[in-house]
Amino acid sequence: MTPAPAPSLAAAPHGFLSPTGVEIAFLLVGLVTFGAALITVTTRQLVHAALWLVVALGGLAVEYLLLTAEFIAWVQVLIYVGSVVVLLLFGLMLTRAPIGRSPDADSGNRWAALAVAVAAAVALVWVVADAFRTTWIDLTGPAAGSTRVTGASLFRYWVLPFEALSVLLLAALVGAIVLSRKAKAGTGTEADGTEADGTPPAVPSARKDGAR
Amino acid sequence: MHLVYPAVLSALLFSTGLYGVLARRNAILVLMSVELMLNAVNLNLVAFDVWLARAARDTLHSGQALTLFTIAVAAAEIGIGLAIVLAVYRNRGTSDIDKLRDTAEGPDGAEPGAVAAQKTEATA
């Protein structure tokens, strides 16, 4: 980092305890998000945990909007709220999760986990608040995360990781299909014969499974 | 906006996810907590990207690009994780991670799920 913009990193023409409207909105949405996250990890009703996760992830999307990162916000809504939570609900249904309260949702080492989590929270909040006590985000001017800016940087500087990521997603798709296709009990030889060739037969056989 | 707000919220969300990963029994609830932790990291990345875009005149926007990559990796992770949980549930009849103590089928694997288990291992 060049020395020239260094003073602007710590430039503080702000009052320390004079929150702006954006900060108040961020704080309120953050409280909702944190509360929803707490309910997600503590509720005893498994389906409710997934639904409170929707609230937490949606609150995070609003936080991204408040930070002027609109493209990330919509990607968050589309992928997390739209597909990940639906996948989790499907998983809950397919593992026959009990509807209603399940008394054994929490493990026996809950208090050790609570101690670890509280210790981590205290340490992280302390370090972060001490390190960035005099740092302000400048939210005025053109948005730092508009779709135009994000797309330009993504396809100008990050093309190769982007393509590698698409290969990763394809591999994950094939892997999920291979892992979750139902092993047939009666026609074992046929299934083994198709699978002995390698991964490519996985997709047609999975499609055959889906058609049944 | 003060940078401490998103940073502290991210730290709290991460700790919440940490508690969930350690304290939950159902494997799918553990996956939900992992999602919370990943989202805390995403919030940190976005906040610091917006800060550095103005303060250090960062035109690379590495924070937002990495956020998008994290979201994609999280989607892949949740797909694979759920497939593994479903396979485990089909073989062992439970998704309770406190009861999944052995990494292989034991001598009591003569139950009807054992055949399917061997087949799944062969295909995987």
Short mmCIF file of C-alpha atoms in Angstrom, two decimals:
data_model
loop_
_atom_site.label_atom_id
_atom_site.label_comp_id
_atom_site.label_asym_id
_atom_site.label_seq_id
_atom_site.Cartn_x
_atom_site.Cartn_y
_atom_site.Cartn_z
CA MET A 1 0.00 0.00 0.00
CA THR A 2 1.42 3.34 -0.96
CA PRO A 3 1.86 5.93 1.76
CA ALA A 4 -0.29 8.45 -0.04
CA PRO A 5 -3.76 7.04 0.82
CA ALA A 6 -2.63 5.91 4.23
CA PRO A 7 -3.95 8.95 6.13
CA SER A 8 -7.39 8.39 4.66
CA LEU A 9 -7.45 4.91 6.21
CA ALA A 10 -7.63 6.46 9.64
CA ALA A 11 -9.23 9.74 8.72
CA ALA A 12 -11.85 10.34 11.36
CA PRO A 13 -14.00 13.37 10.81
CA HIS A 14 -16.72 11.39 12.58
CA GLY A 15 -17.95 11.55 16.09
CA PHE A 16 -17.28 8.36 17.96
CA LEU A 17 -20.76 8.03 19.37
CA SER A 18 -22.92 9.72 16.78
CA PRO A 19 -24.51 6.98 14.75
CA THR A 20 -25.84 7.81 11.36
CA GLY A 21 -29.09 6.47 9.99
CA VAL A 22 -27.33 3.72 8.11
CA GLU A 23 -25.63 2.61 11.29
CA ILE A 24 -28.90 2.50 13.19
CA ALA A 25 -30.52 0.48 10.43
CA PHE A 26 -27.50 -1.83 10.33
CA LEU A 27 -27.66 -2.27 14.08
CA LEU A 28 -31.38 -3.11 14.09
CA VAL A 29 -31.13 -5.57 11.21
CA GLY A 30 -28.02 -7.01 12.81
CA LEU A 31 -29.91 -7.62 16.05
CA VAL A 32 -32.64 -9.43 14.12
CA THR A 33 -30.04 -11.47 12.26
CA PHE A 34 -28.16 -12.41 15.39
CA GLY A 35 -31.34 -13.33 17.22
CA ALA A 36 -32.49 -15.51 14.34
CA ALA A 37 -29.08 -17.19 14.27
CA LEU A 38 -29.29 -17.85 18.01
CA ILE A 39 -32.73 -19.41 17.63
CA THR A 40 -31.43 -21.46 14.71
CA VAL A 41 -28.77 -23.10 16.82
CA THR A 42 -30.87 -23.50 19.97
CA THR A 43 -34.40 -24.42 18.92
CA ARG A 44 -35.54 -27.98 19.46
CA GLN A 45 -37.80 -28.07 16.43
CA LEU A 46 -35.75 -29.03 13.45
CA VAL A 47 -37.93 -27.50 10.75
CA HIS A 48 -38.15 -24.26 12.71
CA ALA A 49 -34.36 -24.14 12.75
CA ALA A 50 -34.35 -24.13 8.95
CA LEU A 51 -37.01 -21.42 8.83
CA TRP A 52 -35.13 -19.22 11.31
CA LEU A 53 -32.06 -19.75 9.16
CA VAL A 54 -34.03 -18.08 6.36
CA VAL A 55 -34.52 -15.04 8.59
CA ALA A 56 -30.83 -14.91 9.45
CA LEU A 57 -29.72 -15.22 5.82
CA GLY A 58 -32.28 -12.68 4.64
CA GLY A 59 -31.11 -10.27 7.32
CA LEU A 60 -27.57 -10.72 6.06
CA ALA A 61 -28.79 -9.87 2.55
CA VAL A 62 -30.22 -6.62 3.94
CA GLU A 63 -26.87 -5.93 5.58
CA TYR A 64 -25.15 -6.37 2.24
CA LEU A 65 -27.59 -3.88 0.73
CA LEU A 66 -26.79 -1.41 3.52
CA LEU A 67 -23.11 -1.89 2.71
CA THR A 68 -23.93 -1.00 -0.93
CA ALA A 69 -23.05 -4.48 -2.17
CA GLU A 70 -26.24 -5.03 -4.08
CA PHE A 71 -25.10 -7.83 -6.35
CA ILE A 72 -23.89 -9.91 -3.41
CA ALA A 73 -27.21 -9.24 -1.70
CA TRP A 74 -29.25 -10.61 -4.56
CA VAL A 75 -26.92 -13.57 -4.99
CA GLN A 76 -27.38 -14.22 -1.28
CA VAL A 77 -31.15 -14.17 -1.63
CA LEU A 78 -31.10 -16.39 -4.72
CA ILE A 79 -28.63 -19.01 -3.58
CA TYR A 80 -28.95 -19.16 0.19
CA VAL A 81 -32.59 -18.37 0.78
CA GLY A 82 -33.66 -19.86 -2.50
CA SER A 83 -31.76 -23.08 -2.79
CA VAL A 84 -29.64 -23.91 0.24
CA VAL A 85 -32.51 -23.70 2.69
CA VAL A 86 -34.72 -25.69 0.36
CA LEU A 87 -31.99 -28.33 0.16
CA LEU A 88 -31.78 -28.37 3.95
CA LEU A 89 -35.54 -28.79 4.25
CA PHE A 90 -35.41 -31.64 1.75
CA GLY A 91 -32.65 -33.21 3.80
CA LEU A 92 -34.73 -32.90 6.96
CA MET A 93 -37.66 -34.53 5.23
CA LEU A 94 -35.65 -37.35 3.71
CA THR A 95 -34.01 -38.25 7.01
CA ARG A 96 -37.47 -38.35 8.58
CA ALA A 97 -36.77 -35.60 11.05
CA PRO A 98 -39.40 -35.48 13.76
CA ILE A 99 -42.00 -32.76 13.44
CA GLY A 100 -42.36 -30.92 16.70
CA ARG A 101 -40.01 -30.91 19.61
CA SER A 102 -37.24 -33.45 19.66
CA PRO A 103 -35.61 -33.64 23.07
CA ASP A 104 -32.29 -34.93 21.75
CA ALA A 105 -31.56 -32.12 19.33
CA ASP A 106 -28.66 -30.96 21.44
CA SER A 107 -25.68 -33.06 22.28
CA GLY A 108 -24.50 -33.83 25.77
CA ASN A 109 -21.48 -31.58 25.51
CA ARG A 110 -23.65 -28.49 25.15
CA TRP A 111 -22.04 -26.65 28.03
CA ALA A 112 -18.53 -27.25 26.74
CA ALA A 113 -19.69 -25.99 23.36
CA LEU A 114 -21.21 -22.94 24.99
CA ALA A 115 -17.97 -22.22 26.82
CA VAL A 116 -15.94 -22.52 23.63
CA ALA A 117 -18.35 -20.33 21.68
CA VAL A 118 -18.47 -17.63 24.34
CA ALA A 119 -14.69 -17.64 24.62
CA ALA A 120 -14.39 -17.34 20.83
CA ALA A 121 -16.96 -14.53 20.74
CA VAL A 122 -15.27 -12.56 23.50
CA ALA A 123 -11.83 -12.94 21.95
CA LEU A 124 -12.98 -12.06 18.44
CA VAL A 125 -15.09 -9.09 19.46
CA TRP A 126 -12.35 -7.76 21.68
CA VAL A 127 -9.66 -8.02 19.01
CA VAL A 128 -11.86 -6.67 16.22
CA ALA A 129 -13.23 -3.77 18.22
CA ASP A 130 -9.78 -2.85 19.42
CA ALA A 131 -8.24 -3.06 15.96
CA PHE A 132 -10.86 -1.11 14.02
CA ARG A 133 -11.95 1.36 16.68
CA THR A 134 -11.11 4.37 14.55
CA THR A 135 -12.05 3.05 11.13
CA TRP A 136 -15.01 4.26 9.17
CA ILE A 137 -16.49 2.99 5.94
CA ASP A 138 -17.20 5.76 3.48
CA LEU A 139 -20.55 4.91 2.00
CA THR A 140 -21.07 8.11 0.06
CA GLY A 141 -20.50 8.41 -3.64
CA PRO A 142 -21.01 5.65 -6.20
CA ALA A 143 -21.75 2.25 -4.77
CA ALA A 144 -18.68 0.10 -4.23
CA GLY A 145 -20.55 -3.10 -4.95
CA SER A 146 -22.94 -2.36 -7.76
CA THR A 147 -23.48 -5.04 -10.36
CA ARG A 148 -21.45 -3.11 -12.90
CA VAL A 149 -18.41 -2.83 -10.63
CA THR A 150 -18.63 -6.41 -9.41
CA GLY A 151 -19.03 -7.79 -12.90
CA ALA A 152 -16.15 -5.76 -14.27
CA SER A 153 -13.76 -6.86 -11.55
CA LEU A 154 -14.99 -10.45 -11.69
CA PHE A 155 -14.51 -10.82 -15.43
CA ARG A 156 -11.43 -8.67 -15.70
CA TYR A 157 -9.29 -9.94 -12.84
CA TRP A 158 -10.96 -13.10 -11.59
CA VAL A 159 -11.80 -15.02 -14.76
CA LEU A 160 -9.54 -17.99 -14.13
CA PRO A 161 -10.74 -18.67 -10.56
CA PHE A 162 -14.28 -18.21 -11.83
CA GLU A 163 -13.81 -20.94 -14.43
CA ALA A 164 -12.09 -23.21 -11.92
CA LEU A 165 -15.08 -22.70 -9.66
CA SER A 166 -17.45 -23.83 -12.40
CA VAL A 167 -15.43 -27.03 -12.72
CA LEU A 168 -15.69 -27.45 -8.95
CA LEU A 169 -19.47 -27.04 -9.12
CA LEU A 170 -19.68 -29.64 -11.89
CA ALA A 171 -17.59 -32.07 -9.84
CA ALA A 172 -19.82 -31.42 -6.81
CA LEU A 173 -22.90 -32.07 -8.93
CA VAL A 174 -21.57 -35.38 -10.21
CA GLY A 175 -20.38 -36.33 -6.74
CA ALA A 176 -23.73 -35.57 -5.14
CA ILE A 177 -25.53 -37.67 -7.76
CA VAL A 178 -23.13 -40.57 -7.30
CA LEU A 179 -23.39 -40.41 -3.54
CA SER A 180 -27.13 -40.15 -3.35
CA ARG A 181 -28.27 -42.61 -5.99
CA LYS A 182 -30.03 -45.51 -4.45
CA ALA A 183 -28.13 -48.78 -4.53
CA LYS A 184 -30.43 -51.42 -5.89
CA ALA A 185 -30.86 -54.51 -3.77
CA GLY A 186 -31.95 -57.06 -6.38
CA THR A 187 -30.13 -56.07 -9.56
CA GLY A 188 -26.70 -55.82 -8.07
CA THR A 189 -24.72 -57.09 -11.05
CA GLU A 190 -26.25 -54.58 -13.42
CA ALA A 191 -25.51 -51.66 -11.18
CA ASP A 192 -21.96 -52.81 -10.51
CA GLY A 193 -21.37 -53.32 -14.21
CA THR A 194 -22.31 -49.80 -15.06
CA GLU A 195 -20.39 -48.36 -12.18
CA ALA A 196 -17.16 -50.24 -12.85
CA ASP A 197 -16.42 -48.01 -15.83
CA GLY A 198 -16.00 -44.88 -13.79
CA THR A 199 -17.92 -41.75 -13.10
CA PRO A 200 -19.56 -40.98 -16.47
CA PRO A 201 -22.19 -43.75 -16.22
CA ALA A 202 -23.32 -42.22 -12.96
CA VAL A 203 -25.42 -39.59 -14.63
CA PRO A 204 -27.50 -41.88 -16.91
CA SER A 205 -28.03 -44.40 -14.14
CA ALA A 206 -29.11 -41.64 -11.80
CA ARG A 207 -31.52 -40.42 -14.41
CA LYS A 208 -32.86 -43.95 -14.69
CA ASP A 209 -33.35 -43.95 -10.95
CA GLY A 210 -35.17 -40.69 -11.09
CA ALA A 211 -37.52 -41.92 -13.77
CA ARG A 212 -38.71 -44.82 -11.72
CA MET B 1 -20.46 3.66 8.84
CA HIS B 2 -18.23 2.48 11.62
CA LEU B 3 -16.35 -0.64 10.54
CA VAL B 4 -16.84 -2.15 13.97
CA TYR B 5 -20.55 -2.81 13.38
CA PRO B 6 -20.19 -5.38 10.58
CA ALA B 7 -17.01 -6.80 12.11
CA VAL B 8 -18.63 -7.40 15.49
CA LEU B 9 -21.79 -8.81 13.94
CA SER B 10 -19.66 -11.15 11.87
CA ALA B 11 -17.72 -12.30 14.94
CA LEU B 12 -20.96 -12.95 16.85
CA LEU B 13 -22.47 -14.89 13.97
CA PHE B 14 -19.32 -16.95 13.66
CA SER B 15 -19.43 -17.80 17.36
CA THR B 16 -23.10 -18.74 17.06
CA GLY B 17 -22.26 -21.10 14.23
CA LEU B 18 -19.39 -22.50 16.27
CA TYR B 19 -21.75 -23.26 19.12
CA GLY B 20 -24.17 -24.93 16.73
CA VAL B 21 -21.49 -27.10 15.17
CA LEU B 22 -20.29 -28.26 18.57
CA ALA B 23 -23.62 -28.64 20.34
CA ARG B 24 -26.00 -30.03 17.74
CA ARG B 25 -26.63 -33.70 17.26
CA ASN B 26 -28.52 -33.90 14.00
CA ALA B 27 -26.09 -33.76 11.08
CA ILE B 28 -28.34 -31.43 9.10
CA LEU B 29 -28.43 -28.95 11.97
CA VAL B 30 -24.63 -29.08 12.00
CA LEU B 31 -24.70 -28.21 8.29
CA MET B 32 -26.96 -25.25 9.05
CA SER B 33 -24.47 -24.01 11.63
CA VAL B 34 -21.67 -24.35 9.09
CA GLU B 35 -23.71 -22.16 6.77
CA LEU B 36 -23.94 -19.55 9.52
CA MET B 37 -20.17 -19.56 9.93
CA LEU B 38 -19.64 -19.18 6.19
CA ASN B 39 -22.06 -16.29 6.11
CA ALA B 40 -20.20 -14.56 8.91
CA VAL B 41 -17.06 -14.77 6.81
CA ASN B 42 -18.97 -13.39 3.83
CA LEU B 43 -20.13 -10.39 5.81
CA ASN B 44 -16.56 -9.69 6.86
CA LEU B 45 -15.35 -9.94 3.26
CA VAL B 46 -18.02 -7.58 1.97
CA ALA B 47 -17.49 -5.02 4.72
CA PHE B 48 -13.75 -4.91 4.29
CA ASP B 49 -14.10 -4.77 0.51
CA VAL B 50 -16.39 -1.75 0.74
CA TRP B 51 -13.99 -0.13 3.18
CA LEU B 52 -10.89 -0.75 1.07
CA ALA B 53 -12.57 0.20 -2.19
CA ARG B 54 -12.76 3.74 -0.89
CA ALA B 55 -9.94 3.95 1.61
CA ALA B 56 -7.20 2.22 -0.36
CA ARG B 57 -8.70 2.74 -3.83
CA ASP B 58 -8.87 -0.99 -4.39
CA THR B 59 -10.14 -1.67 -7.88
CA LEU B 60 -9.59 -5.40 -7.71
CA HIS B 61 -12.66 -5.94 -5.49
CA SER B 62 -11.15 -9.11 -4.13
CA GLY B 63 -13.57 -9.16 -1.20
CA GLN B 64 -16.65 -9.31 -3.37
CA ALA B 65 -15.11 -11.83 -5.76
CA LEU B 66 -14.12 -14.02 -2.83
CA THR B 67 -17.62 -13.66 -1.39
CA LEU B 68 -19.09 -14.96 -4.62
CA PHE B 69 -16.59 -17.82 -4.59
CA THR B 70 -17.46 -18.61 -0.99
CA ILE B 71 -21.14 -18.70 -1.82
CA ALA B 72 -20.49 -21.10 -4.71
CA VAL B 73 -18.26 -23.31 -2.58
CA ALA B 74 -20.91 -23.29 0.15
CA ALA B 75 -23.51 -24.41 -2.36
CA ALA B 76 -21.26 -27.27 -3.46
CA GLU B 77 -20.53 -28.11 0.17
CA ILE B 78 -24.17 -28.26 1.16
CA GLY B 79 -24.97 -30.50 -1.81
CA ILE B 80 -22.19 -32.97 -1.06
CA GLY B 81 -22.83 -32.79 2.68
CA LEU B 82 -26.51 -33.57 2.31
CA ALA B 83 -25.73 -36.43 -0.06
CA ILE B 84 -23.35 -37.88 2.52
CA VAL B 85 -25.89 -37.42 5.31
CA LEU B 86 -28.56 -39.15 3.23
CA ALA B 87 -26.22 -42.04 2.43
CA VAL B 88 -25.34 -42.39 6.11
CA TYR B 89 -29.00 -42.28 7.05
CA ARG B 90 -29.83 -44.97 4.51
CA ASN B 91 -27.07 -47.23 5.77
CA ARG B 92 -27.23 -46.70 9.51
CA GLY B 93 -30.81 -45.53 9.95
CA THR B 94 -29.85 -42.40 11.85
CA SER B 95 -28.37 -38.98 11.22
CA ASP B 96 -27.38 -38.54 14.87
CA ILE B 97 -23.68 -37.83 14.81
CA ASP B 98 -23.24 -38.90 18.41
CA LYS B 99 -24.13 -42.44 17.37
CA LEU B 100 -21.85 -42.57 14.35
CA ARG B 101 -18.71 -43.59 16.15
CA ASP B 102 -17.12 -46.15 13.84
CA THR B 103 -15.63 -45.32 10.49
CA ALA B 104 -16.35 -48.76 9.03
CA GLU B 105 -19.11 -51.32 9.22
CA GLY B 106 -18.52 -53.33 12.36
CA PRO B 107 -19.09 -57.03 12.91
CA ASP B 108 -22.74 -56.27 13.65
CA GLY B 109 -23.15 -55.06 10.08
CA ALA B 110 -25.28 -58.05 9.14
CA GLU B 111 -28.39 -55.91 9.25
CA PRO B 112 -30.19 -55.25 5.96
CA GLY B 113 -28.46 -51.94 5.54
CA ALA B 114 -25.07 -53.60 5.25
CA VAL B 115 -25.56 -54.71 1.65
CA ALA B 116 -26.51 -51.23 0.62
CA ALA B 117 -23.55 -49.89 2.58
CA GLN B 118 -21.07 -52.03 0.71
CA LYS B 119 -22.63 -51.10 -2.57
CA THR B 120 -22.50 -47.40 -1.78
CA GLU B 121 -18.89 -47.71 -0.82
CA ALA B 122 -18.20 -49.50 -4.07
CA THR B 123 -19.88 -46.81 -6.12
CA ALA B 124 -18.26 -44.00 -4.20
#
